[in-house]
C-alpha positions in Angstrom: 113.0 105.3 95.3 115.1 108.3 95.5 118.8 108.3 93.9 121.4 108.2 96.9 123.9 110.7 98.0 127.3 109.4 99.3 126.2 109.5 102.8 123.2 106.9 101.9 120.4 109.3 102.2 118.2 110.2 99.2 118.8 113.1 96.9 116.8 116.1 98.2 114.2 117.3 96.0 111.2 119.9 96.3 108.4 118.6 98.5 105.6 117.5 96.1 102.5 119.8 96.2 100.1 117.1 97.7 102.6 116.8 100.7 103.4 120.5 101.4 100.7 120.3 103.9 100.5 116.6 104.6 97.2 115.2 106.0 97.0 111.8 104.6 94.5 109.4 106.4 95.7 106.5 108.6 95.8 103.0 107.3 94.9 100.8 110.0 97.3 98.4 111.0 95.6 97.2 114.2 91.9 97.3 115.0 90.6 100.7 115.5 89.8 101.4 119.3 86.3 100.6 120.5 86.2 103.3 123.3 86.5 107.0 123.1 88.5 107.2 126.1 92.4 106.8 126.1 93.0 103.3 127.1 96.5 102.0 126.7 97.6 98.0 127.2 101.3 97.5 127.8 103.3 94.0 128.7 106.3 92.3 127.7 107.2 92.5 123.8 105.3 89.7 122.3 107.8 87.1 120.3 105.9 87.9 117.2 106.4 91.6 117.5 110.1 91.2 118.4 110.4 89.1 115.4 109.2 91.7 113.1 111.1 94.6 114.9 114.8 95.7 114.7 115.8 94.0 117.8 118.6 91.5 117.5 120.9 89.9 120.4 123.5 92.6 119.4 121.3 95.4 120.4 122.6 97.4 123.6 119.4 96.6 125.5 118.2 93.2 126.3 114.7 92.3 125.1 113.3 91.7 128.6 114.2 95.4 129.1 111.5 96.6 126.4 107.9 96.8 126.6 105.1 96.7 124.1 102.6 99.5 124.2 99.1 99.8 122.3 97.4 102.8 122.8 94.8 105.3 120.4 95.6 108.3 118.6 93.9 110.7 116.5 94.8 110.6 112.7 94.8 113.4 110.2 91.5 112.1 108.9 89.9 112.9 112.4 89.2 109.4 113.1 90.4 107.3 116.2 93.1 104.4 115.3 95.2 102.1 117.5 98.9 102.4 117.4 101.9 100.2 118.8 105.2 101.3 120.2 108.3 99.4 121.9 109.8 101.3 124.7 112.3 100.9 127.4 110.4 99.1 130.5 111.7 102.1 132.7 109.7 104.8 130.9 106.3 103.1 130.0 104.5 105.1 132.3 105.8 108.3 131.2 105.4 107.6 127.7 101.7 106.8 128.2 101.2 109.9 130.2 102.5 112.0 127.2 100.5 110.0 124.5 97.3 110.4 126.8 97.7 114.2 126.8 98.3 114.4 123.1 95.1 112.1 122.5 93.2 114.3 124.6 94.3 117.4 122.7 93.5 115.6 119.3 96.8 116.3 118.0 97.0 114.5 114.8 99.4 111.5 114.2 99.7 109.8 110.9 101.2 106.4 111.7 102.2 104.6 114.9 103.9 101.3 114.1 106.8 99.1 115.3 109.7 99.9 113.0 110.7 96.6 111.0 113.9 95.8 109.6 112.7 95.9 105.9 111.7 99.2 106.3 115.0 100.0 108.3 117.0 98.6 105.4 114.9 99.7 102.4 116.1 102.4 99.9 115.2 106.0 100.6 111.7 107.1 99.4 111.8 110.3 101.3 108.2 110.1 102.4 108.2 108.1 106.0 106.0 109.3 108.5 105.9 106.8 111.2 105.8 107.9 114.9 107.9 105.5 116.8 110.4 104.8 119.8 112.7 101.7 119.6 115.1 101.2 116.8 118.2 99.3 116.8 120.6 101.7 115.1 123.5 104.0 115.2 122.8 107.9 115.5 122.3 109.6 112.1 125.7 110.0 110.3 127.5 108.5 113.4 128.9 105.2 115.0 127.4 105.4 118.5 124.1 103.6 119.4 121.2 106.1 119.2 119.0 106.5 122.1 116.4 104.9 119.9 118.4 101.6 120.4 117.6 101.6 124.2 113.9 102.8 123.6 114.5 106.0 125.3 114.0 107.9 122.6 110.5 108.9 120.6 110.2 110.4 116.9 106.8 112.0 116.3 105.4 112.6 112.4 108.9 112.9 111.0 107.7 114.2 107.7 105.9 117.2 109.4 109.2 117.6 111.8 112.0 116.6 109.7 115.8 116.1 110.8 117.8 119.2 109.2 121.6 119.3 109.0 123.2 121.4 106.5 121.9 120.1 103.0 120.4 117.0 104.5 116.6 116.9 104.9 115.3 113.5 106.4 112.8 112.4 105.3 114.0 113.7 102.0 110.9 115.0 100.5 110.1 117.1 103.7 111.7 120.3 102.4 108.6 122.4 102.6 108.7 121.6 106.5 111.8 123.3 107.2 109.5 126.6 107.2 108.6 126.5 110.8 106.7 129.9 110.6 104.1 128.2 108.2 102.2 126.3 111.0 100.4 123.1 109.6 98.8 120.3 111.5 101.1 117.5 113.0 103.9 120.1 113.4 105.9 120.4 116.7 106.5 124.0 117.8 108.2 125.7 120.9 105.8 125.9 123.8 103.0 123.7 122.1 101.1 120.8 123.5 104.0 118.2 122.4 107.1 119.9 123.8 105.1 120.7 127.0 104.1 117.2 127.4 107.7 115.6 127.3 108.9 118.6 129.3 106.8 117.5 132.1 108.4 114.0 132.0 111.9 115.7 131.7 112.9 114.9 128.2 114.8 116.9 125.9 113.6 118.1 122.4 115.7 118.0 119.1 114.2 121.1 118.1 116.2 122.9 120.7 119.5 121.7 119.4 121.9 124.4 117.7 124.2 122.4 115.3 121.1 120.9 113.6 117.7 120.7 114.1 115.6 117.1 114.6 112.0 118.4 115.1 110.6 115.2 115.4 112.9 113.6 118.2 112.4 113.7 122.2 114.7 111.7 124.3 115.2 111.0 128.1 118.9 112.4 128.0 118.4 115.2 125.4 120.4 113.5 122.9 
Protein backbone atom coordinates (compact mmCIF):
# COMPACT_ATOMS: atom_id res chain seq x y z
CA UNK A 1 0.00 0.00 0.00
CA UNK A 2 1.18 3.53 -0.76
CA UNK A 3 1.12 6.45 1.67
CA UNK A 4 -1.78 8.73 0.78
CA UNK A 5 -1.77 12.28 -0.53
CA UNK A 6 -4.37 14.76 0.81
CA UNK A 7 -6.55 14.02 -2.25
CA UNK A 8 -6.67 10.30 -1.38
CA UNK A 9 -4.33 9.10 -4.13
CA UNK A 10 -1.05 7.44 -3.35
CA UNK A 11 2.23 9.31 -3.17
CA UNK A 12 3.87 9.05 -6.59
CA UNK A 13 7.20 7.26 -6.64
CA UNK A 14 9.48 6.02 -9.41
CA UNK A 15 8.19 3.15 -11.50
CA UNK A 16 9.83 -0.13 -10.39
CA UNK A 17 12.25 -1.40 -13.04
CA UNK A 18 10.16 -4.53 -13.71
CA UNK A 19 7.13 -2.35 -14.54
CA UNK A 20 8.83 0.21 -16.78
CA UNK A 21 8.01 -2.04 -19.74
CA UNK A 22 5.11 -3.91 -18.18
CA UNK A 23 4.25 -7.22 -19.86
CA UNK A 24 2.78 -9.33 -17.07
CA UNK A 25 1.00 -12.59 -17.82
CA UNK A 26 -2.77 -12.64 -17.41
CA UNK A 27 -4.22 -14.58 -14.48
CA UNK A 28 -7.36 -16.28 -15.77
CA UNK A 29 -10.52 -15.36 -13.89
CA UNK A 30 -12.80 -17.02 -16.45
CA UNK A 31 -12.15 -20.13 -18.54
CA UNK A 32 -9.99 -19.37 -21.61
CA UNK A 33 -11.77 -19.34 -24.98
CA UNK A 34 -12.03 -22.63 -26.84
CA UNK A 35 -12.17 -21.04 -30.28
CA UNK A 36 -9.56 -18.92 -32.04
CA UNK A 37 -12.35 -16.81 -33.50
CA UNK A 38 -13.62 -13.72 -31.72
CA UNK A 39 -16.88 -14.84 -30.11
CA UNK A 40 -18.63 -12.48 -27.69
CA UNK A 41 -21.60 -13.32 -25.48
CA UNK A 42 -23.93 -10.71 -24.05
CA UNK A 43 -27.11 -10.45 -22.01
CA UNK A 44 -28.57 -8.93 -18.84
CA UNK A 45 -26.17 -8.57 -15.93
CA UNK A 46 -26.42 -11.82 -13.91
CA UNK A 47 -27.42 -11.35 -10.29
CA UNK A 48 -24.12 -12.80 -9.04
CA UNK A 49 -22.12 -10.44 -11.28
CA UNK A 50 -24.17 -7.43 -10.17
CA UNK A 51 -23.56 -8.38 -6.54
CA UNK A 52 -19.78 -8.27 -7.00
CA UNK A 53 -19.85 -5.09 -9.10
CA UNK A 54 -20.05 -1.48 -7.91
CA UNK A 55 -23.70 -1.13 -8.93
CA UNK A 56 -26.06 -0.02 -6.16
CA UNK A 57 -29.57 1.54 -6.27
CA UNK A 58 -28.02 5.01 -5.81
CA UNK A 59 -26.18 4.73 -9.14
CA UNK A 60 -27.43 7.01 -11.95
CA UNK A 61 -28.39 4.13 -14.27
CA UNK A 62 -30.74 1.24 -13.46
CA UNK A 63 -29.31 -2.26 -13.59
CA UNK A 64 -31.78 -3.13 -16.35
CA UNK A 65 -30.04 -0.57 -18.59
CA UNK A 66 -26.72 -2.40 -18.30
CA UNK A 67 -25.50 -5.48 -20.15
CA UNK A 68 -22.85 -8.08 -19.39
CA UNK A 69 -20.34 -9.07 -22.05
CA UNK A 70 -17.80 -11.88 -22.08
CA UNK A 71 -15.29 -11.80 -24.93
CA UNK A 72 -11.78 -13.00 -25.78
CA UNK A 73 -8.64 -10.87 -25.70
CA UNK A 74 -4.93 -11.37 -26.23
CA UNK A 75 -2.68 -11.04 -23.19
CA UNK A 76 0.89 -9.80 -23.01
CA UNK A 77 1.76 -13.50 -22.68
CA UNK A 78 0.60 -14.01 -26.31
CA UNK A 79 -2.22 -16.27 -25.08
CA UNK A 80 -5.98 -15.91 -25.54
CA UNK A 81 -8.05 -15.15 -22.44
CA UNK A 82 -11.70 -14.48 -21.65
CA UNK A 83 -12.63 -11.08 -20.31
CA UNK A 84 -15.83 -9.66 -18.84
CA UNK A 85 -17.30 -6.17 -18.98
CA UNK A 86 -20.48 -4.38 -17.93
CA UNK A 87 -21.57 -1.66 -20.37
CA UNK A 88 -24.67 0.37 -21.14
CA UNK A 89 -27.13 -1.70 -23.13
CA UNK A 90 -27.27 1.00 -25.80
CA UNK A 91 -23.59 0.57 -26.76
CA UNK A 92 -23.13 -3.21 -26.61
CA UNK A 93 -22.73 -3.67 -30.37
CA UNK A 94 -20.26 -0.78 -30.61
CA UNK A 95 -18.11 -2.10 -27.77
CA UNK A 96 -18.03 -5.60 -29.23
CA UNK A 97 -17.05 -4.13 -32.60
CA UNK A 98 -14.13 -2.25 -31.02
CA UNK A 99 -12.77 -5.19 -29.06
CA UNK A 100 -13.15 -7.52 -32.03
CA UNK A 101 -10.88 -5.19 -33.99
CA UNK A 102 -8.35 -5.10 -31.11
CA UNK A 103 -8.46 -8.89 -30.86
CA UNK A 104 -7.86 -9.35 -34.57
CA UNK A 105 -4.87 -6.98 -34.31
CA UNK A 106 -3.50 -8.93 -31.29
CA UNK A 107 -3.47 -5.73 -29.22
CA UNK A 108 -2.38 -6.90 -25.74
CA UNK A 109 -4.57 -6.42 -22.66
CA UNK A 110 -3.45 -7.54 -19.22
CA UNK A 111 -6.79 -7.93 -17.48
CA UNK A 112 -10.48 -7.44 -18.27
CA UNK A 113 -12.69 -7.79 -15.20
CA UNK A 114 -15.77 -6.21 -13.66
CA UNK A 115 -14.68 -3.67 -11.03
CA UNK A 116 -15.69 -4.75 -7.53
CA UNK A 117 -16.47 -2.64 -4.46
CA UNK A 118 -13.48 -4.01 -2.50
CA UNK A 119 -11.15 -2.97 -5.33
CA UNK A 120 -12.83 0.42 -5.64
CA UNK A 121 -12.51 1.08 -1.91
CA UNK A 122 -9.05 -0.43 -1.40
CA UNK A 123 -6.07 1.68 -0.36
CA UNK A 124 -3.93 2.68 -3.36
CA UNK A 125 -1.27 0.24 -4.50
CA UNK A 126 -0.35 2.17 -7.63
CA UNK A 127 -0.26 -0.80 -9.99
CA UNK A 128 -3.87 -1.50 -11.07
CA UNK A 129 -4.24 -2.49 -14.73
CA UNK A 130 -7.84 -3.58 -15.30
CA UNK A 131 -9.53 -2.85 -18.62
CA UNK A 132 -13.16 -2.09 -17.73
CA UNK A 133 -16.24 0.03 -18.38
CA UNK A 134 -18.97 0.34 -15.76
CA UNK A 135 -17.90 1.66 -12.36
CA UNK A 136 -20.32 3.62 -10.21
CA UNK A 137 -18.22 6.59 -9.09
CA UNK A 138 -17.67 10.31 -9.50
CA UNK A 139 -15.23 11.79 -11.98
CA UNK A 140 -11.63 11.88 -10.77
CA UNK A 141 -11.23 14.70 -8.22
CA UNK A 142 -14.83 15.82 -8.88
CA UNK A 143 -18.39 15.48 -7.58
CA UNK A 144 -20.38 14.72 -10.74
CA UNK A 145 -21.06 11.21 -11.98
CA UNK A 146 -18.39 9.76 -14.25
CA UNK A 147 -19.41 8.40 -17.65
CA UNK A 148 -18.27 5.06 -16.25
CA UNK A 149 -21.28 5.25 -13.92
CA UNK A 150 -23.52 4.97 -16.98
CA UNK A 151 -21.47 2.26 -18.70
CA UNK A 152 -20.64 4.76 -21.44
CA UNK A 153 -16.86 4.87 -20.97
CA UNK A 154 -14.04 2.35 -21.24
CA UNK A 155 -10.54 2.37 -19.72
CA UNK A 156 -7.90 0.22 -21.44
CA UNK A 157 -4.62 -0.87 -19.80
CA UNK A 158 -4.55 1.94 -17.19
CA UNK A 159 -0.94 1.27 -16.25
CA UNK A 160 0.36 1.65 -19.79
CA UNK A 161 -2.02 4.59 -20.33
CA UNK A 162 -2.21 6.54 -17.07
CA UNK A 163 -4.23 9.58 -15.99
CA UNK A 164 -1.89 12.56 -15.61
CA UNK A 165 -2.91 15.88 -14.09
CA UNK A 166 -0.19 18.14 -12.73
CA UNK A 167 1.84 16.05 -10.30
CA UNK A 168 -0.83 13.34 -10.10
CA UNK A 169 -0.26 10.08 -11.94
CA UNK A 170 -2.84 7.29 -11.68
CA UNK A 171 -2.04 4.45 -11.34
CA UNK A 172 0.59 6.01 -9.13
CA UNK A 173 3.51 3.74 -10.08
CA UNK A 174 3.00 4.31 -13.82
CA UNK A 175 5.20 7.41 -13.94
CA UNK A 176 7.46 5.80 -16.61
CA UNK A 177 4.49 5.76 -19.00
CA UNK A 178 4.25 9.53 -19.05
CA UNK A 179 6.95 9.20 -21.71
CA UNK A 180 4.74 8.57 -24.75
CA UNK A 181 7.71 8.68 -27.10
CA UNK A 182 9.00 5.37 -25.71
CA UNK A 183 6.56 3.03 -27.42
CA UNK A 184 5.83 -0.14 -25.50
CA UNK A 185 3.17 -2.88 -25.97
CA UNK A 186 -0.27 -2.00 -24.62
CA UNK A 187 0.12 1.75 -25.03
CA UNK A 188 -2.54 3.81 -26.82
CA UNK A 189 -1.14 6.36 -29.25
CA UNK A 190 -2.60 8.86 -31.72
CA UNK A 191 -3.69 7.21 -34.94
CA UNK A 192 -3.20 3.65 -33.70
CA UNK A 193 -5.55 0.66 -33.80
CA UNK A 194 -7.25 1.60 -30.52
CA UNK A 195 -7.95 5.27 -31.21
CA UNK A 196 -9.02 4.34 -34.72
CA UNK A 197 -11.47 1.69 -33.54
CA UNK A 198 -13.13 4.06 -31.07
CA UNK A 199 -13.18 6.89 -33.61
CA UNK A 200 -15.22 4.64 -35.92
CA UNK A 201 -17.98 4.43 -33.30
CA UNK A 202 -17.77 8.16 -32.56
CA UNK A 203 -16.19 7.98 -29.09
CA UNK A 204 -13.75 10.57 -27.77
CA UNK A 205 -10.31 9.89 -26.29
CA UNK A 206 -8.88 11.35 -23.08
CA UNK A 207 -5.47 11.47 -24.74
CA UNK A 208 -6.72 14.43 -26.78
CA UNK A 209 -7.61 16.52 -23.73
CA UNK A 210 -5.50 19.63 -23.08
CA UNK A 211 -5.94 20.42 -19.37
CA UNK A 212 -4.95 16.85 -18.42
CA UNK A 213 -4.26 13.54 -20.10
CA UNK A 214 -6.32 10.39 -19.55
CA UNK A 215 -4.71 8.08 -22.08
CA UNK A 216 -6.66 5.01 -20.92
CA UNK A 217 -10.08 6.64 -21.31
CA UNK A 218 -12.66 6.57 -24.11
CA UNK A 219 -16.26 7.75 -23.76
CA UNK A 220 -19.34 8.22 -25.87
CA UNK A 221 -19.64 11.96 -25.13
CA UNK A 222 -15.91 12.64 -25.07
CA UNK A 223 -15.82 13.42 -21.33
